[in-house]
Short mmCIF file of C-alpha atoms in Angstrom, two decimals:
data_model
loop_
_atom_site.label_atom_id
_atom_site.label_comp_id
_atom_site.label_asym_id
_atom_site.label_seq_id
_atom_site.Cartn_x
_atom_site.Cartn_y
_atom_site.Cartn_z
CA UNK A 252 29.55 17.72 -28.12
CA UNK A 253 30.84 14.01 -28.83
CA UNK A 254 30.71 12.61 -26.13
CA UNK A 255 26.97 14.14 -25.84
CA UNK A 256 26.19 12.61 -28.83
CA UNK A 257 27.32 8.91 -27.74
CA UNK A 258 25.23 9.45 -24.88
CA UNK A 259 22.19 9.51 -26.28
CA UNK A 260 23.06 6.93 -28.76
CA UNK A 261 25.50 4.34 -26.75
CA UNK A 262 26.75 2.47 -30.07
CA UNK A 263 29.68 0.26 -29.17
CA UNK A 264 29.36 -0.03 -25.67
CA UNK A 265 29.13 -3.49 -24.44
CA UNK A 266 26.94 -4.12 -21.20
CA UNK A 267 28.49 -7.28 -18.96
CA UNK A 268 25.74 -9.72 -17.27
CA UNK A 269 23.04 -8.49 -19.87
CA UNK A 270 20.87 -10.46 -22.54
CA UNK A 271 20.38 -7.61 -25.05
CA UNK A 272 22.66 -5.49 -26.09
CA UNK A 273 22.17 -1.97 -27.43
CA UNK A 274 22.55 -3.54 -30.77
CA UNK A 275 18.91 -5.17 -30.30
CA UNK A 276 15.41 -4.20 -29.76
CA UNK A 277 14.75 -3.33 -26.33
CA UNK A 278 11.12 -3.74 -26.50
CA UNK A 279 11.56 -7.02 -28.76
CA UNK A 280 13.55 -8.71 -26.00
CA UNK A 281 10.77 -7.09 -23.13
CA UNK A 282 7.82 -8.97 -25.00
CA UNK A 283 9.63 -12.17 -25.04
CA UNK A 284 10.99 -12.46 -21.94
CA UNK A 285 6.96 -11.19 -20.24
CA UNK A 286 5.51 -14.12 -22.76
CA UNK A 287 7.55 -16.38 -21.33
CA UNK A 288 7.82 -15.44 -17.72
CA UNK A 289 3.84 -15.25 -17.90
CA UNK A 290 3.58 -18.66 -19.19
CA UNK A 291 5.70 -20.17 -16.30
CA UNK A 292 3.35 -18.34 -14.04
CA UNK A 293 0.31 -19.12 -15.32
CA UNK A 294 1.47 -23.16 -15.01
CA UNK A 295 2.40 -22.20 -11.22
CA UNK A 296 -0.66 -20.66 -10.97
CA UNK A 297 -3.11 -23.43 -12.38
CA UNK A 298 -2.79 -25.94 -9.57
CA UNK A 299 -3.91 -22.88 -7.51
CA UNK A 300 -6.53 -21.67 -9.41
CA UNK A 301 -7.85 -24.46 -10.82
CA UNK A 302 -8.58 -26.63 -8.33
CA UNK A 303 -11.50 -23.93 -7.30
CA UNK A 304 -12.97 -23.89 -10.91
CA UNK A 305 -14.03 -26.36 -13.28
CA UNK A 306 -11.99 -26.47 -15.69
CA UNK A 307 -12.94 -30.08 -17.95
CA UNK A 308 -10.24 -31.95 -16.86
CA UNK A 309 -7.84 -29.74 -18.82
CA UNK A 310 -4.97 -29.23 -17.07
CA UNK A 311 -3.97 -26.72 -19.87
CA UNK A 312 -6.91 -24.74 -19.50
CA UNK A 313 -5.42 -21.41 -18.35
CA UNK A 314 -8.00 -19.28 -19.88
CA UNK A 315 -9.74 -18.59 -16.55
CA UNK A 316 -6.92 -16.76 -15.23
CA UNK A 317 -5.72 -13.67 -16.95
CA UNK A 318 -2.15 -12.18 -16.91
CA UNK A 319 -1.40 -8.59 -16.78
CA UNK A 320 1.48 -8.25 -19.16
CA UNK A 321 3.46 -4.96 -18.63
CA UNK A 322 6.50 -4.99 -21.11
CA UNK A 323 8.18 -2.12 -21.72
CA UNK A 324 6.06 0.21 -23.76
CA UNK A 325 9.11 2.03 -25.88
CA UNK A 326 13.23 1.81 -26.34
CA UNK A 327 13.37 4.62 -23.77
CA UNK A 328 12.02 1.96 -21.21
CA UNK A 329 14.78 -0.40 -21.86
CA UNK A 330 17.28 1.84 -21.55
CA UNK A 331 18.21 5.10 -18.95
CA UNK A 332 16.23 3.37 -16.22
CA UNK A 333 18.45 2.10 -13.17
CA UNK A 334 18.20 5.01 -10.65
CA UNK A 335 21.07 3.18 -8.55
CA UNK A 336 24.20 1.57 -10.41
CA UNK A 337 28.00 -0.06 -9.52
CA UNK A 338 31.08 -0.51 -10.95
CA UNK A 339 34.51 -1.15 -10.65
CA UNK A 340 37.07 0.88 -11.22
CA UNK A 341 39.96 -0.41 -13.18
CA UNK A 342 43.37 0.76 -14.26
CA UNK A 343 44.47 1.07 -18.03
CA UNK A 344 48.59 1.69 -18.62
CA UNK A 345 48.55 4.92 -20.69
CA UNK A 346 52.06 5.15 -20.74
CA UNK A 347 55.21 4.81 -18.34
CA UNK A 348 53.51 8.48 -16.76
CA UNK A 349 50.21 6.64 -15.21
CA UNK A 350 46.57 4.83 -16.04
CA UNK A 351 43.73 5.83 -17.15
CA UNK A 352 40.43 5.05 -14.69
CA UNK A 353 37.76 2.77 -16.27
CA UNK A 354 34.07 1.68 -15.25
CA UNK A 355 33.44 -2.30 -15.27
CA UNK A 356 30.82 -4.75 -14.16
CA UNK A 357 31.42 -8.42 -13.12
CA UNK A 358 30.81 -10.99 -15.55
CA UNK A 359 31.20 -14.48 -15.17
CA UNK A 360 33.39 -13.86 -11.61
CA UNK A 361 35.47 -11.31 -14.26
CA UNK A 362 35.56 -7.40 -14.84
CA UNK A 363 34.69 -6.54 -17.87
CA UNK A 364 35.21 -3.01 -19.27
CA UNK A 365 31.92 -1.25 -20.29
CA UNK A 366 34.28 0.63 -22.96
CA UNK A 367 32.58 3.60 -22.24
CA UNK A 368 32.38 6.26 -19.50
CA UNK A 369 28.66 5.85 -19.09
CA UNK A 370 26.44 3.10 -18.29
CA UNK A 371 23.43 3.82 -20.85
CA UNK A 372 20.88 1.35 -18.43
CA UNK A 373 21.32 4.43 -15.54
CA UNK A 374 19.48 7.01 -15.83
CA UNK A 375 20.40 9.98 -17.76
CA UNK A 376 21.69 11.93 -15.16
CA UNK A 377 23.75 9.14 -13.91
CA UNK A 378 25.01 9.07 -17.60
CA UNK A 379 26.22 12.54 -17.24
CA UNK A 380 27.47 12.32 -13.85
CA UNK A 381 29.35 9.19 -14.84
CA UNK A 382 30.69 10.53 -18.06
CA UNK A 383 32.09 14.00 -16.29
CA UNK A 384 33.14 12.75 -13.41
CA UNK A 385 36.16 9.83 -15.19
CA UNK A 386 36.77 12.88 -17.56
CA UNK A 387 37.92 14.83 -14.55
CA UNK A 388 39.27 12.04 -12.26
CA UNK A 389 41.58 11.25 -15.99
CA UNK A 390 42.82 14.76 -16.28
CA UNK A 391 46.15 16.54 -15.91
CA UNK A 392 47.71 19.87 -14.97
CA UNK A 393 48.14 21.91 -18.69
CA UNK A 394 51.09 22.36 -19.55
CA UNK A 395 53.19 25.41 -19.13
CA UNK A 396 55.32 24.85 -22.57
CA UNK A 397 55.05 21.73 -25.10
CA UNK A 398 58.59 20.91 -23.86
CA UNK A 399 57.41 20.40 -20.47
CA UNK A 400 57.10 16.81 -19.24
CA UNK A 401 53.63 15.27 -18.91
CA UNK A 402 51.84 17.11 -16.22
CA UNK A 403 50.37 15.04 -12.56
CA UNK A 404 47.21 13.99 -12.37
CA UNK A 405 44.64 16.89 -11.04
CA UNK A 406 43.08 14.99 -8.81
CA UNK A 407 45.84 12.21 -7.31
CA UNK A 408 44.06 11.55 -4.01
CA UNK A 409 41.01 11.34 -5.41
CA UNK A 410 41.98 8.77 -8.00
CA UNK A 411 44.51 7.04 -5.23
CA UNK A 412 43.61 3.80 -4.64
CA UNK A 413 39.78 4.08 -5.15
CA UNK A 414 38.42 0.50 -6.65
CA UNK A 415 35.05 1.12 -6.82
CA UNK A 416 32.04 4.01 -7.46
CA UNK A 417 28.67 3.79 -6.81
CA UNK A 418 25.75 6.23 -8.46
CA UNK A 419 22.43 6.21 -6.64
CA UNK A 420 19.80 9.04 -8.24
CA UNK A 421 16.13 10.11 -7.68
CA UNK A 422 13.52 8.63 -10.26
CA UNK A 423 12.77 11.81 -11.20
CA UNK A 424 16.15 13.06 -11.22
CA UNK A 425 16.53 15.97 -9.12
CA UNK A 426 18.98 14.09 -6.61
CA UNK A 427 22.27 12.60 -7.93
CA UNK A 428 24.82 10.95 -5.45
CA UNK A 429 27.91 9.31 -6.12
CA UNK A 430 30.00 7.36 -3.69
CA UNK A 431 33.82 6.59 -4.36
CA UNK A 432 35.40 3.35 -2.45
CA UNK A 433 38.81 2.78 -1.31
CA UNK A 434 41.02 -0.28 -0.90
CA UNK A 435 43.31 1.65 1.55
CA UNK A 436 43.05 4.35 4.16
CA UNK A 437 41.58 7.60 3.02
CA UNK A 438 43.01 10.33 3.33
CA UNK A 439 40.07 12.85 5.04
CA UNK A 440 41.45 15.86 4.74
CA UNK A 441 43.43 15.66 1.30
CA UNK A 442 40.52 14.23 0.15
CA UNK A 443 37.97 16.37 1.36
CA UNK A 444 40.57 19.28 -0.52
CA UNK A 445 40.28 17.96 -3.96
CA UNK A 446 36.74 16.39 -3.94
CA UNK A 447 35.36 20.38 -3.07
CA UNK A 448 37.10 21.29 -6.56
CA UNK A 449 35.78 18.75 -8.66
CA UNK A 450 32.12 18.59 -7.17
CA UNK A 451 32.33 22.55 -7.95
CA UNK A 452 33.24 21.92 -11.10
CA UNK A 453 30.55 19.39 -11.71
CA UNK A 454 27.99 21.70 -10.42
CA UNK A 455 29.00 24.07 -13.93
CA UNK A 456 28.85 21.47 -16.33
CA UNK A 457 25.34 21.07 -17.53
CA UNK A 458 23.39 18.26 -16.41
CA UNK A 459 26.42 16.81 -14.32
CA UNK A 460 26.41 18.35 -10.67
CA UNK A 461 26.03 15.98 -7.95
CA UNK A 462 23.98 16.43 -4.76
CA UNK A 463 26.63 15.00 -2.60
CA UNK A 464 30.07 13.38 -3.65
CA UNK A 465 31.13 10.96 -0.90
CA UNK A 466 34.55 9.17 -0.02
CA UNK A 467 34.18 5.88 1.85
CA UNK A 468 37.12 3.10 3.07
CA UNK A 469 37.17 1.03 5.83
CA UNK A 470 35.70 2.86 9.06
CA UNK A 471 36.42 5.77 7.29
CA UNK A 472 33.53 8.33 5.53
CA UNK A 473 33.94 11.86 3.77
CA UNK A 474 31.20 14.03 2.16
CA UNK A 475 30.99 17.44 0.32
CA UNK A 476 28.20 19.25 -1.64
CA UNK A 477 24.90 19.07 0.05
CA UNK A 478 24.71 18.04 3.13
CA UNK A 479 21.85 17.07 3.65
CA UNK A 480 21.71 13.93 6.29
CA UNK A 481 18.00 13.11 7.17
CA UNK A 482 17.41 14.11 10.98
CA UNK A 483 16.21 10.33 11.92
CA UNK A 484 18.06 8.28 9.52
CA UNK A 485 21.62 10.27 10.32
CA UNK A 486 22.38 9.00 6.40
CA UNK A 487 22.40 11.02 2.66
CA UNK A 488 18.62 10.59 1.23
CA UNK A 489 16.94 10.60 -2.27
CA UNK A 490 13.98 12.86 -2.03
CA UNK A 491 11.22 11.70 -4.42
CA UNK A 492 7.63 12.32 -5.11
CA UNK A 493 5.38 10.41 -7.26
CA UNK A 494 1.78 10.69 -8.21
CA UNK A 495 -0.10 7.48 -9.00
CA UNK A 496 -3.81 7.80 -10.47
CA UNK A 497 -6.00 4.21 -10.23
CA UNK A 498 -9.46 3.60 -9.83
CA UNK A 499 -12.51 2.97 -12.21
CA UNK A 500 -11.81 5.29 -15.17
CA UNK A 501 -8.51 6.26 -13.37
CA UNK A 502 -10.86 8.22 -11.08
CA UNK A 503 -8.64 8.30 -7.94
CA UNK A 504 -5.09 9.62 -6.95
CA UNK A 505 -2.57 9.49 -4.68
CA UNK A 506 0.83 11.83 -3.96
CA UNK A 507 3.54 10.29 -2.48
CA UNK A 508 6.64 11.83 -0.80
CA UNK A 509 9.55 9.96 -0.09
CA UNK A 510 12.88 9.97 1.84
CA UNK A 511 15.32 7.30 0.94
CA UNK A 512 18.73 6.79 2.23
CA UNK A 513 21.20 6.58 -0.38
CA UNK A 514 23.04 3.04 1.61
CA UNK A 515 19.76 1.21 1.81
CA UNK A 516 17.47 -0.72 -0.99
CA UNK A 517 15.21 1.12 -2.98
CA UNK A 518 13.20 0.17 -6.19
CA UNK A 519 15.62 0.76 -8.75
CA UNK A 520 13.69 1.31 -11.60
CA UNK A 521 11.04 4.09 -11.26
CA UNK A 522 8.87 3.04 -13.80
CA UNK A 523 8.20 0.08 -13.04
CA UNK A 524 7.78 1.30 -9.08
CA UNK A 525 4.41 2.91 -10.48
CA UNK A 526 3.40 0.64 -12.84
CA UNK A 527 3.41 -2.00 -10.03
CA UNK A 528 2.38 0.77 -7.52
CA UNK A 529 -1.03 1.41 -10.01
CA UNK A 530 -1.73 -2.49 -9.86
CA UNK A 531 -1.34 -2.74 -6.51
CA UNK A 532 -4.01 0.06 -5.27
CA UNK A 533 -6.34 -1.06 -8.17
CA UNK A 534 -6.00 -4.74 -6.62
CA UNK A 535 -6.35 -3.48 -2.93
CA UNK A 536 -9.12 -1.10 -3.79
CA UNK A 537 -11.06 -4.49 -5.20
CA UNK A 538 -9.97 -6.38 -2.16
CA UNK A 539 -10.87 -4.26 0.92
CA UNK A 540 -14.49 -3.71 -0.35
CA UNK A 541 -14.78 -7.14 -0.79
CA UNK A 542 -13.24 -7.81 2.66
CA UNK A 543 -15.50 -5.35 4.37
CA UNK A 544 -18.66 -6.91 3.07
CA UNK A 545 -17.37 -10.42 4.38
CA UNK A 546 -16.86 -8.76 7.51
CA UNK A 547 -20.25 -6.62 7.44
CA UNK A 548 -18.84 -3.56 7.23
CA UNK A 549 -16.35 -3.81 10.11
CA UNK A 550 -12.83 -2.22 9.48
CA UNK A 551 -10.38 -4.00 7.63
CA UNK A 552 -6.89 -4.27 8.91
CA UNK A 553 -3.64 -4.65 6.48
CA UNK A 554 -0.30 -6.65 7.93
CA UNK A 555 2.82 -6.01 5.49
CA UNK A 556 5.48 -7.85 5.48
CA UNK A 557 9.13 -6.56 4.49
CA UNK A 558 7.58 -2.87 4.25
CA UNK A 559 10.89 -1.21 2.95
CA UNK A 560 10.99 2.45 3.50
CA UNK A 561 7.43 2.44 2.69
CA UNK A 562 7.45 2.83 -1.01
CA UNK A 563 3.83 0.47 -1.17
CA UNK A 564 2.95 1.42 2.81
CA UNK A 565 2.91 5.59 2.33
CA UNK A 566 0.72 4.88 -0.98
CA UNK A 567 -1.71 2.39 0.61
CA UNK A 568 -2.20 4.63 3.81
CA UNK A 569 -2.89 7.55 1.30
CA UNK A 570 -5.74 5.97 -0.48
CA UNK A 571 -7.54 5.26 2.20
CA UNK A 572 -8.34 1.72 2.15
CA UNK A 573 -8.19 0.29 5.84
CA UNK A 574 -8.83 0.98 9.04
CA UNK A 575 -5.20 0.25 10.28
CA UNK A 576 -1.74 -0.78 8.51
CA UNK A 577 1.02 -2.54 10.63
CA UNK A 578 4.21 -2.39 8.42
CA UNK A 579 7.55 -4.90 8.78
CA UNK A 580 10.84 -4.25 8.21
CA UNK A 581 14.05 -5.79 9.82
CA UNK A 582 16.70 -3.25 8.55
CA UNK A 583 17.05 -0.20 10.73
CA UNK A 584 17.90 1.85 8.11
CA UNK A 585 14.50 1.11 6.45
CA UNK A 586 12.68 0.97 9.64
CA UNK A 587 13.69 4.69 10.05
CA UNK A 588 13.01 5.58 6.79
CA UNK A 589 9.69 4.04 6.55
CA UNK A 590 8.66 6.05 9.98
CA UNK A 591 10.35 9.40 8.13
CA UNK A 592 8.06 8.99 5.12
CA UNK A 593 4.72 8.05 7.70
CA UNK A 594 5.69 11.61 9.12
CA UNK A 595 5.76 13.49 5.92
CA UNK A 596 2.99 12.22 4.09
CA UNK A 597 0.86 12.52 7.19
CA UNK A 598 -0.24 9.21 7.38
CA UNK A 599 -2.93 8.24 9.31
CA UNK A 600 -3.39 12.50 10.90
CA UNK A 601 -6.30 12.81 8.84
CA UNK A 602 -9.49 10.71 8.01
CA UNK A 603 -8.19 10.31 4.39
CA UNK A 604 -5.74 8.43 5.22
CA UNK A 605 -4.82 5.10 6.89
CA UNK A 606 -3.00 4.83 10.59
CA UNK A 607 0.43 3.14 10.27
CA UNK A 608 2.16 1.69 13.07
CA UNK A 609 6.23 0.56 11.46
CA UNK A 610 7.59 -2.39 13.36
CA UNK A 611 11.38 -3.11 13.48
CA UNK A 612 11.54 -6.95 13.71
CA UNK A 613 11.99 -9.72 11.66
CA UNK A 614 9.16 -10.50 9.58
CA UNK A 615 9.78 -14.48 10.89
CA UNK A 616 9.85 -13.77 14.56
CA UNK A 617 6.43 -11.49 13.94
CA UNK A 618 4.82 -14.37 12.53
CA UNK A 619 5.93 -16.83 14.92
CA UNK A 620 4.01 -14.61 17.88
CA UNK A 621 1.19 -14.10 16.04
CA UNK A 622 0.36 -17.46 15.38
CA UNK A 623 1.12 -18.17 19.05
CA UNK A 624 -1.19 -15.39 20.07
CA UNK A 625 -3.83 -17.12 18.02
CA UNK A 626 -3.52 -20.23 19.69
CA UNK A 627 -1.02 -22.34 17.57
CA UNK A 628 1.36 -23.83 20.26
CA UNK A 629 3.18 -25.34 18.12
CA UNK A 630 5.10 -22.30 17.47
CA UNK A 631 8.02 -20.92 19.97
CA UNK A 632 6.60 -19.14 23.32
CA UNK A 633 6.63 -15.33 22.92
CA UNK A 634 9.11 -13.40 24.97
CA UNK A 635 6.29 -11.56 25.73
CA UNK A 636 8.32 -8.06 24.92
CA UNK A 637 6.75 -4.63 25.82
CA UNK A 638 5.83 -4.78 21.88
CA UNK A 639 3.55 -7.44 22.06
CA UNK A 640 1.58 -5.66 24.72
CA UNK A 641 0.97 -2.95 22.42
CA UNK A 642 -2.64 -2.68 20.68
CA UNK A 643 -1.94 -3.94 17.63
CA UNK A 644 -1.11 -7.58 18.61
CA UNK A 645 -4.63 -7.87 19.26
CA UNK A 646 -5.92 -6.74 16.24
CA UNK A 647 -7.23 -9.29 13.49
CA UNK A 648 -5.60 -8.79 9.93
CA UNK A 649 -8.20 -9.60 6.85
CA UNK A 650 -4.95 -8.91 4.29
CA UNK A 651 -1.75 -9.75 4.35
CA UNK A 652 0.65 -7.90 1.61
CA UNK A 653 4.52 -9.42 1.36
CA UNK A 654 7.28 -8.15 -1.04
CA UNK A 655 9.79 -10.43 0.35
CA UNK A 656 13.98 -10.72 -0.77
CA UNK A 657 14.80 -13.23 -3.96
CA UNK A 658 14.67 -16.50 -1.45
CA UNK A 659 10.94 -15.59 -0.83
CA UNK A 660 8.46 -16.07 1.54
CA UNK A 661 9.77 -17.28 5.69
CA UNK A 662 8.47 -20.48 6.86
CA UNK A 663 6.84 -18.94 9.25
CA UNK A 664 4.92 -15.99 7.29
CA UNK A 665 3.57 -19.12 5.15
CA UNK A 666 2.33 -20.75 8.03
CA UNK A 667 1.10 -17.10 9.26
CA UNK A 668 -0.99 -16.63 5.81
CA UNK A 669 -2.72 -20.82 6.15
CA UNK A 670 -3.77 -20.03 9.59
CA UNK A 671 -7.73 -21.26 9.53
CA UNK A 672 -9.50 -17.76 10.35
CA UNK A 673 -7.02 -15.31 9.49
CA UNK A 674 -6.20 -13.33 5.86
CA UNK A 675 -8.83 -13.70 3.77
CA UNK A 676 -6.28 -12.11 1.18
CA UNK A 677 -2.40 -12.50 0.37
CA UNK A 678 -1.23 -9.71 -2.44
CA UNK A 679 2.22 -11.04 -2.89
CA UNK A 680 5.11 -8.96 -4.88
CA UNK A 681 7.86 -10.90 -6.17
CA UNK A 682 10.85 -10.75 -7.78
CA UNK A 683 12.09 -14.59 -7.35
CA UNK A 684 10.02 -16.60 -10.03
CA UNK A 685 11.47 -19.83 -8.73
CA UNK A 686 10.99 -18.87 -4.69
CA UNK A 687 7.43 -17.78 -6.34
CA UNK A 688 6.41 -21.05 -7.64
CA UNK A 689 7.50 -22.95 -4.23
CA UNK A 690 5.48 -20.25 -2.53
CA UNK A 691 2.70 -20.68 -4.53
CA UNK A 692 2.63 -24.24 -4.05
CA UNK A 693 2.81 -24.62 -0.96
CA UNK A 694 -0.05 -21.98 -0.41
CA UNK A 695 -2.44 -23.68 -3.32
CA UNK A 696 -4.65 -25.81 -0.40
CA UNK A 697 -5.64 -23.16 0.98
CA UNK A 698 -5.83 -19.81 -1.26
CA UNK A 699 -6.72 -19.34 -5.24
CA UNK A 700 -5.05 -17.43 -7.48
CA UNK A 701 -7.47 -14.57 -8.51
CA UNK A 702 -5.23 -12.31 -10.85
CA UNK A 703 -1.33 -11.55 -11.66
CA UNK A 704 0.93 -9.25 -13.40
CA UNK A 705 4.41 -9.46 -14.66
CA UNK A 706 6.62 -6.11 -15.40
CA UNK A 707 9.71 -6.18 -16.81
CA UNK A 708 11.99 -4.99 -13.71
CA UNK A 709 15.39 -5.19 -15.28
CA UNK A 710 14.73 -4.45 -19.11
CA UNK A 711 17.87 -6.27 -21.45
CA UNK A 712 17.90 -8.97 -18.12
CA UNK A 713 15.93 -11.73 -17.48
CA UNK A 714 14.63 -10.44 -14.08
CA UNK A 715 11.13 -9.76 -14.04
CA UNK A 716 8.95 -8.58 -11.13
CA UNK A 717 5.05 -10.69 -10.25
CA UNK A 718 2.40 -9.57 -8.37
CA UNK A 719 0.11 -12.07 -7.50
CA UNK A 720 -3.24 -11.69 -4.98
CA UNK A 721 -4.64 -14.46 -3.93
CA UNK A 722 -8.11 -15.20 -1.98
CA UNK A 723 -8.75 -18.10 0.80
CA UNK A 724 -10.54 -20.69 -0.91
CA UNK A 725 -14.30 -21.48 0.25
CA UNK A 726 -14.91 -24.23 3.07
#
């Protein structure tokens, strides 16, 4: 019942690497940090978006371009959010018998402690999880008499030499996986032994089971619980499904399956996933009607770069938006993922929704042979692989939609989206302000900014995540 209680109220606990503390205002701290990060976009913006509007020579007339500000909109939202979490484990003396496990983060190239045995930022069932799981990995044998001396650990192998654990759960919670890592060898089969007991008896403590509870060290995996390995991607997966309703008057809909493997990146914050997932149909709904009308009706075609597993692809295909989607992605893992969740959401087997053909390349090389296809020779010859003879290459793209790393955009994909003739829209996601700015820069001769949001990806951080579309500016 205590440790319940500090659960849901986390007083104490001290969270390494963050800006607010559970001390302070959650939704204070959001506001601020959206004011400001809006402000520093709105001054990238201007040279952008100004330029293409009269403006009276102010340079600090922003007023023409409006910000979506998304802070978060209650304490909740600043808190039991991350649906994927790490820590390290270290080693307290209890006494001359053993140590007691404990959860840290890095700070400043240190662990720190959380001095807790949950993380309150993960989601609630990670809380749980967490919480259960060093309660069990910390207990001992009972003893047979009070004169007996202190009883072994129950679970020695699993405790062993394990230096890290990693908690990766669904957004809406029905999936929980945790990962233990090892320094040394594991032990398969004296692990496997004592990790079946304790996942069992996680699975009758309320609110703690686990889907899967995993062993990793070098070259070296073992998993119990649920096995339940996606056929294509041969790895554990998150199953999620999300409904996201946009439109005029919030008149349209989309549901969204997904498959995510559990060793791969995922959005991890849910909330924000739809928040930005609303913005960006809304903003592509706008865009391909205007794009079809420049074209005179003709279908519009969408290039994505750094897809993911899909998370914006599976959405846009759903709404129905374009006549084609050709989706990016250099990591296998995603690649596979991303052509899973195609599959299941039927995308592109139906007239309502859009074709999607999933690419596994680097988003770079891609750009490089489309902009030699169109005629830049400046760029290097294509190897001409059995890919490029495939129909899409030949296509033309009217919108280009990126959601690049932290380092941002590829010199080449910025060359791809200035090429005279070619996107007549970029909707760009972002999570690096500064690789933003440089982006945006760079890009300002030859699109205009036409609107933006900021959401507050990491609340009690100073991360934030932009969306940004942008139009080619008029001859």
């Amino acid at each position: 019942m205590t440790r319940t209680r500090s659960i849901q109220n986390g007083n104490g606990i001290f969270l390494p690497g963050y800006d607010a503390q559970l001390s302070t205002s959650g939704v204070s701290h959001s506001i601020s940090k959206i004011e400001k990060a809006s402000t520093e976009l709105l001054r990238a913006c201007a040279a952008a978006f100004l330029q293409g509007h009269h403006s009276d020579d102010n340079d600090d007339d922003h007023s023409l371009l409006a910000i979506e500000k998304m802070p978060c909109n209650g304490e909740s939202e600043s808190r039991d959010y991350r649906c994927s979490c790490s820590f390290q484990i270290l080693r307290e003396d209890e006494d001359d018998d053993g140590s007691l496990l404990l959860y840290a983060m890095r700070q400043n190239a240190r662990a720190e402690p959380l001095n807790a045995s949950y993380f309150p930022i993960a989601l609630p069932r990670i809380q749980r999880a967490m919480s259960q799981l060093l309660h069990l990995l910390n207990s001992r044998h009972s003893r047979v008499s009070p004169d007996d001396e202190k009883p072994a650990f129950q679970f020695p192998f699993l405790r062993g030499d394990v230096a890290a654990a990693s908690f990766v759960c669904s957004w809406d919670e029905t999936d929980c996986f945790c990962t233990l890592h090892y320094s040394s060898d594991l032990d398969v089969a004296s692990w496997r032994a004592e990790a079946e007991i304790l996942w069992e008896e996680m699975r009758y403590e309320s609110g703690c089971s686990l889907t899967s509870f995993i062993g990793r060290s070098k070259g070296k995996k073992c998993q119990v619980g649920k096995d339940d390995e996606d056929e294509m991607t041969a790895a554990p997966v998150i199953r999620d499904t999300v409904t996201v309703v946009f439109g005029s008057f919030s008149t349209k809909s989309v549901m969204v399956s997904y498959r995510k493997p559990i060793d791969a990146f995922q959005h991890p914050n849910g909330v924000v996933m739809r928040k930005a997932l609303k913005w960006i149909l809304q903003c592509l709904m706008q865009v391909s009607k205007r794009a079809r009308d420049q074209q005179a009706g003709s279908g519009i075609n969408l290039l994505e770069m750094y897809c993911g597993c899909g998370a914006h692809t599976v959405a846009i295909s759903k709404a129905s938006l374009f006549h084609r989607i050709v989706a990016v992605e250099n990591d296998r893992r995603l690649v596979d993922a991303c052509r899973v969740n195609c599959d299941l959401n039927r995308c592109g087997s139906s007239s309502s929704t859009t074709p999607v053909t999933v690419v596994q390349d680097d988003a770079a090389n891609v750009a490089r042979r489309l902009m030699r296809r169109a005629g830049n020779h400046n760029c290097p010859r294509s190897d001409n692989s059995p890919r490029e003879k495939e129909e899409w290459w030949n296509d033309e793209y009217h919108v280009l939609l990126v959601d690049p790393p932290r380092q941002g955009l590829d010199e080449s994909v910025r060359r791809l989206a200035m090429l005279e003739g070619r996107f007549q829209f970029v909707l760009y996601v972002s999570c690096g302000r500064d690789a933003l700015k440089r982006d945006l820069d760079i890009l300002k001769d030859h699109f205009v900014v036409e609107s933006c949001a900021v959401l507050d990806l990491f609340p009690r951080t100073s991360a934030v995540e932009s969306l940004v579309c942008l139009q080619r500016r008029e001859d």
